[in-house]
mmCIF file of C-alpha atoms and ligand atoms in Angstrom:
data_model
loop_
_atom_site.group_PDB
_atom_site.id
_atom_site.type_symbol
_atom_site.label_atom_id
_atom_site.label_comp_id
_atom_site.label_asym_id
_atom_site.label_seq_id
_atom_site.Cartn_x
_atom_site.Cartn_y
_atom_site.Cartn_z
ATOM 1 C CA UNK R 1 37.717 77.002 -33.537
ATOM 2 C CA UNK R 2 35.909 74.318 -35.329
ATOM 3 C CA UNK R 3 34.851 71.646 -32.901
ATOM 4 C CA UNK R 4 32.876 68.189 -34.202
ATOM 5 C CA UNK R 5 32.220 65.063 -32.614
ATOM 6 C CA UNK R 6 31.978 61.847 -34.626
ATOM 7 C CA UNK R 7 28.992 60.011 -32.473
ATOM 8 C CA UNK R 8 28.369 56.253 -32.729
ATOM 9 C CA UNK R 9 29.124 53.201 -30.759
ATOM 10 C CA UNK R 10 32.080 51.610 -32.242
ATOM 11 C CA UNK R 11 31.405 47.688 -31.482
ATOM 12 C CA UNK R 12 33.946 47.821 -32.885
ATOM 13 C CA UNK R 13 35.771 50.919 -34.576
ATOM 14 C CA UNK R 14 36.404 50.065 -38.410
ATOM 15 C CA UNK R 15 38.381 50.726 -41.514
ATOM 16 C CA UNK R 16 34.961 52.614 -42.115
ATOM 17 C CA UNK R 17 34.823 55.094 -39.544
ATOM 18 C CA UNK R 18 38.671 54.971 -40.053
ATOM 19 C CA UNK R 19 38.345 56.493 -43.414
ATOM 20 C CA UNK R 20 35.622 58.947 -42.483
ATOM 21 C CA UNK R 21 37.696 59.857 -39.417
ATOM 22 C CA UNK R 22 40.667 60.728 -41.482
ATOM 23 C CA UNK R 23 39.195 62.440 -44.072
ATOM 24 C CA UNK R 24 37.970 64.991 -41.560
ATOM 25 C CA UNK R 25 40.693 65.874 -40.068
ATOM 26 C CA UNK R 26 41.596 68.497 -42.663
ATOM 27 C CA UNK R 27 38.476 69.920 -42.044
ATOM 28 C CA UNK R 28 38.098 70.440 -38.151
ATOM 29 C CA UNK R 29 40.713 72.337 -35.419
ATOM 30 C CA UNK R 30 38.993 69.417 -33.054
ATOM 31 C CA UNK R 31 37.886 65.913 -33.394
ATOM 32 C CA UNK R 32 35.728 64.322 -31.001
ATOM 33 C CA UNK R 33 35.202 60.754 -31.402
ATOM 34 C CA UNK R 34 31.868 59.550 -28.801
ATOM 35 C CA UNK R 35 31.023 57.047 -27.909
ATOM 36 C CA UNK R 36 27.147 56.835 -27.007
ATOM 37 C CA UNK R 37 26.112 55.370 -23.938
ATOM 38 C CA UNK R 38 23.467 52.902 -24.391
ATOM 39 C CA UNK R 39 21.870 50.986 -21.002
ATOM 40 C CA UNK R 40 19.440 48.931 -23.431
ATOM 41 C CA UNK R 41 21.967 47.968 -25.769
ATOM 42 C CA UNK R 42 23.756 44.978 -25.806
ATOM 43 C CA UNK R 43 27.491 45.348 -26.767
ATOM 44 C CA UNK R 44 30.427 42.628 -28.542
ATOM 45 C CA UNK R 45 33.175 45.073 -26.980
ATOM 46 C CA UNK R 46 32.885 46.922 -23.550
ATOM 47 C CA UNK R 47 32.850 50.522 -23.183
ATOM 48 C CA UNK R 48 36.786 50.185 -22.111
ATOM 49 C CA UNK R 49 37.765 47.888 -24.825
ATOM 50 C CA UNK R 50 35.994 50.316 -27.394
ATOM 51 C CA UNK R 51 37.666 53.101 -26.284
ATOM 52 C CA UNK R 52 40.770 51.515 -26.435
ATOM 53 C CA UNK R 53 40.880 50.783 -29.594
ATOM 54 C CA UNK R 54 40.085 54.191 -30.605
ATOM 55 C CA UNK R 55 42.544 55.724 -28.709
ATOM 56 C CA UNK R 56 45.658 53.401 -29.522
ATOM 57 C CA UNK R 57 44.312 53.796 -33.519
ATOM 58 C CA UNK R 58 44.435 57.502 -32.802
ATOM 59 C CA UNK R 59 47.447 57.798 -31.004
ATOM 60 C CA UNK R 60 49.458 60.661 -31.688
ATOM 61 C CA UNK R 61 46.997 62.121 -33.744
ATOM 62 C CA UNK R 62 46.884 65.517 -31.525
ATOM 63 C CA UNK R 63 43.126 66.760 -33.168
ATOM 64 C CA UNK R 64 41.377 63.463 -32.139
ATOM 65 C CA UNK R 65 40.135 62.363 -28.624
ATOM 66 C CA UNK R 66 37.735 59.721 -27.694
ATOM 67 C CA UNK R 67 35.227 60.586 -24.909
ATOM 68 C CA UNK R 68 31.756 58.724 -23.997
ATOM 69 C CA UNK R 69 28.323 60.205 -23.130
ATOM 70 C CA UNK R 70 24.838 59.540 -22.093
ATOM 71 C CA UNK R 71 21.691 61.200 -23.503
ATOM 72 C CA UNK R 72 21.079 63.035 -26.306
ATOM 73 C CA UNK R 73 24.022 64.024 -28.661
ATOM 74 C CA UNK R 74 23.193 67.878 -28.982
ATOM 75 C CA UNK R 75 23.631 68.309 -25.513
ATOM 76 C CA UNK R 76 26.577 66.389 -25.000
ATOM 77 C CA UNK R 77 28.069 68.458 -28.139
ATOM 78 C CA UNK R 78 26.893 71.526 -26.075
ATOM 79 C CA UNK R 79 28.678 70.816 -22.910
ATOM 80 C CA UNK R 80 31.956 70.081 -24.867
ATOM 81 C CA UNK R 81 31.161 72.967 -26.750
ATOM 82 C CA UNK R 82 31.244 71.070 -30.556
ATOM 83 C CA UNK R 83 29.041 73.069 -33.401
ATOM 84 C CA UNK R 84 29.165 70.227 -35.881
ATOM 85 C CA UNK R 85 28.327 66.447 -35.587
ATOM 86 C CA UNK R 86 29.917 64.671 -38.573
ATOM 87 C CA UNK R 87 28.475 61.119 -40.137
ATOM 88 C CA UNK R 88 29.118 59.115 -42.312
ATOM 89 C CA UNK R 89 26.956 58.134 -45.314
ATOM 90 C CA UNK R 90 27.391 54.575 -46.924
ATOM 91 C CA UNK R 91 24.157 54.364 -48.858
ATOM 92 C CA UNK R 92 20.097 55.294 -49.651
ATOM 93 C CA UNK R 93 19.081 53.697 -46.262
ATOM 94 C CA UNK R 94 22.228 55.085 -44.096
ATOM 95 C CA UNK R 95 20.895 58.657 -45.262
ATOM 96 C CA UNK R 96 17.062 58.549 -44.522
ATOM 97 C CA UNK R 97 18.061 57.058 -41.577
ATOM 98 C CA UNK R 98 20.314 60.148 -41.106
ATOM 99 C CA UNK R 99 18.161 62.846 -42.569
ATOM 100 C CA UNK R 100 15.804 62.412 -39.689
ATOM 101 C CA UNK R 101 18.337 62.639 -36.715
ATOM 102 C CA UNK R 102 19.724 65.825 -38.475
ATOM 103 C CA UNK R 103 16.673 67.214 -38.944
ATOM 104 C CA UNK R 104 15.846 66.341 -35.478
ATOM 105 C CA UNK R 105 18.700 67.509 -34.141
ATOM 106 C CA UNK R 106 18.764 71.161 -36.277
ATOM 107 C CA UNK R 107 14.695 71.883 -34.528
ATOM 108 C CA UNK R 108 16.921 71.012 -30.537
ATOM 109 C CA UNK R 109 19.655 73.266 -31.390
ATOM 110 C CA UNK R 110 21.721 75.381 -34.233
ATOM 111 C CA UNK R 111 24.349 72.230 -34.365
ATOM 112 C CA UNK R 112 25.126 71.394 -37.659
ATOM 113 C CA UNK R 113 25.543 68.016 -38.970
ATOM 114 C CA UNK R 114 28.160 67.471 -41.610
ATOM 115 C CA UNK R 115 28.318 64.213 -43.808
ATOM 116 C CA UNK R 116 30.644 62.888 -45.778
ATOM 117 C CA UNK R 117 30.631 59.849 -47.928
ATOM 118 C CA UNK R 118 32.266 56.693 -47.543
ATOM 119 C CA UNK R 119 34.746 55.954 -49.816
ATOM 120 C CA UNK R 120 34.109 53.007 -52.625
ATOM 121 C CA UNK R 121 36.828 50.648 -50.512
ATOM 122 C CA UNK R 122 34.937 50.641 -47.160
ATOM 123 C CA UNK R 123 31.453 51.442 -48.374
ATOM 124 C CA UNK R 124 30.401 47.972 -47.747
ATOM 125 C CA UNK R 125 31.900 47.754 -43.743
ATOM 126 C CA UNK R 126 29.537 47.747 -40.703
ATOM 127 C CA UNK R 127 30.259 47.078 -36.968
ATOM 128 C CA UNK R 128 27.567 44.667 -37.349
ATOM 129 C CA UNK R 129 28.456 42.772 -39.948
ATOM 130 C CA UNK R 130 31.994 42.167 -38.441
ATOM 131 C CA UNK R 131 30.832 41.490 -35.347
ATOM 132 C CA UNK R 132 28.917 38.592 -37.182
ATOM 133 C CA UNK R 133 32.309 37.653 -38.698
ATOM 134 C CA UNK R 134 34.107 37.137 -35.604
ATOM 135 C CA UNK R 135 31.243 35.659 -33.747
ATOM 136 C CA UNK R 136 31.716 32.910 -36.988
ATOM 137 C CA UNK R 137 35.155 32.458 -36.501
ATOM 138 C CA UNK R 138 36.125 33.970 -40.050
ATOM 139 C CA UNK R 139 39.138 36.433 -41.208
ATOM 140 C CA UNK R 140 37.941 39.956 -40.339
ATOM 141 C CA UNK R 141 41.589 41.646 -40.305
ATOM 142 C CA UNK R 142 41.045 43.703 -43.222
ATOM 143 C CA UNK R 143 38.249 45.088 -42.150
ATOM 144 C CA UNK R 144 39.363 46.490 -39.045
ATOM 145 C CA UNK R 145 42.153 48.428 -37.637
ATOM 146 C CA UNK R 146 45.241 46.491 -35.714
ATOM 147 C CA UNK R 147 44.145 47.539 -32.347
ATOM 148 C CA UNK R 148 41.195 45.420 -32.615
ATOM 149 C CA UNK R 149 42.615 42.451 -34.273
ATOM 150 C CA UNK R 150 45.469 42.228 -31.706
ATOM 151 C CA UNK R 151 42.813 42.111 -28.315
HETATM 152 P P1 ADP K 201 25.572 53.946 -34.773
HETATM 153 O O1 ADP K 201 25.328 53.120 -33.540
HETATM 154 O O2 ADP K 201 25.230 55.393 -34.617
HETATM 155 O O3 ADP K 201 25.064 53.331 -36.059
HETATM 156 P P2 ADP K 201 28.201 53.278 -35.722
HETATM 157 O O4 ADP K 201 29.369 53.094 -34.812
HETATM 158 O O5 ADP K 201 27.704 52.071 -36.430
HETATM 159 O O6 ADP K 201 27.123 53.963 -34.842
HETATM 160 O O7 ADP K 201 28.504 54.400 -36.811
HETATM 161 C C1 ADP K 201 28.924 55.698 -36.489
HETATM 162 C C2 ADP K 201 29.046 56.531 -37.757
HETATM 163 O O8 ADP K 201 29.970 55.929 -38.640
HETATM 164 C C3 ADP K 201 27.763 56.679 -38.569
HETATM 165 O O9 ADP K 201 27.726 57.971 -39.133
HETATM 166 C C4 ADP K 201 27.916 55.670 -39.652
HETATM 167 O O10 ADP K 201 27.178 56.023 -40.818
HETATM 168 C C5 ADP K 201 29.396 55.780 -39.904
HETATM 169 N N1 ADP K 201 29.914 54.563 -40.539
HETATM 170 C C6 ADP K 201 29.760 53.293 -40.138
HETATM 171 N N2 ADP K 201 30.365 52.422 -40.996
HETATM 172 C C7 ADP K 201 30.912 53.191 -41.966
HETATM 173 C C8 ADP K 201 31.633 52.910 -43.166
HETATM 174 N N3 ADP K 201 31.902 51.673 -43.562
HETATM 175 N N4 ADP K 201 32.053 53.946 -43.907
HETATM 176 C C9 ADP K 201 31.761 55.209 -43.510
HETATM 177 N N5 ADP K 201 31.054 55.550 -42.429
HETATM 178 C C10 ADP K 201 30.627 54.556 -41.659
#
């Protein structure tokens, strides 16, 4: 059975990891979606209204779950018992940035990491950059999915 998690921290989910999301579900029996656990962090969306919107995005879909963890990724993926971590790759800085974790994570354990890129239409979408959008008051509908513009 082909288990992956799709790690990040979703504040908040978008048509990004949407697409990413989506386009692996072909690939995997099983679907993870985490959501990392961060006590230094500071967060738009709480942990519950994160996971919300993942879940009611993903509803019905019966290979994708949403769960949240603590520490480092390769053991969460071991005590849920996930051989892949998939990511998403937008550009040059997204993968360096990327190519170190896997690496990383490949000399902790025999997880494999499994990219795939974004596609041209939601290349340019971060969590970051809409969080700046709706902290200015502008449209940001397009950029995420309906269970985040309706909260
Ligand atoms: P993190 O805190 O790990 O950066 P994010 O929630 O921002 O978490 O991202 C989780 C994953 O989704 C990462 O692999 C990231 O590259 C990917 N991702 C983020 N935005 C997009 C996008 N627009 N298209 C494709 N993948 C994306």
């Amino acid at each position: 059975m082909k288990k992956a998690i799709f790690p990040g921290s979703f504040d908040p989910i978008t048509n990004g990891h949407i697409d990413i999301i989506q386009r692996a579900i072909p690939l995997f029996d099983e679907i993870v979606i985490a959501i990392g656990v961060n006590s230094n962090k500071k967060y738009m969306f709480s942990l519950e209204e994160r996971k919300s919107f993942i879940e009611k995005t993903f509803e019905g879909e019966a290979k994708v779950s949403v769960k949240t963890y603590e520490g480092l990724t390769v053991n969460f993926c071991e005590r849920i018992n996930a051989s892949f971590i998939l990511r998403g790759l937008r550009n040059p800085a997204d993968f360096e940035f990327e190519k170190a974790i896997a690496h990383t994570n490949r000399s902790l354990s025999e997880i494999e990491t499994v990219f795939l890129l974004t596609s041209t239409e939601t290349s340019f979408i971060s969590s970051s950059i809409v969080r700046d959008v709706i902290q200015n008051h502008g449209d940001y509908a397009h950029l995420v999915p309906k269970a985040v513009t309706d909260s």
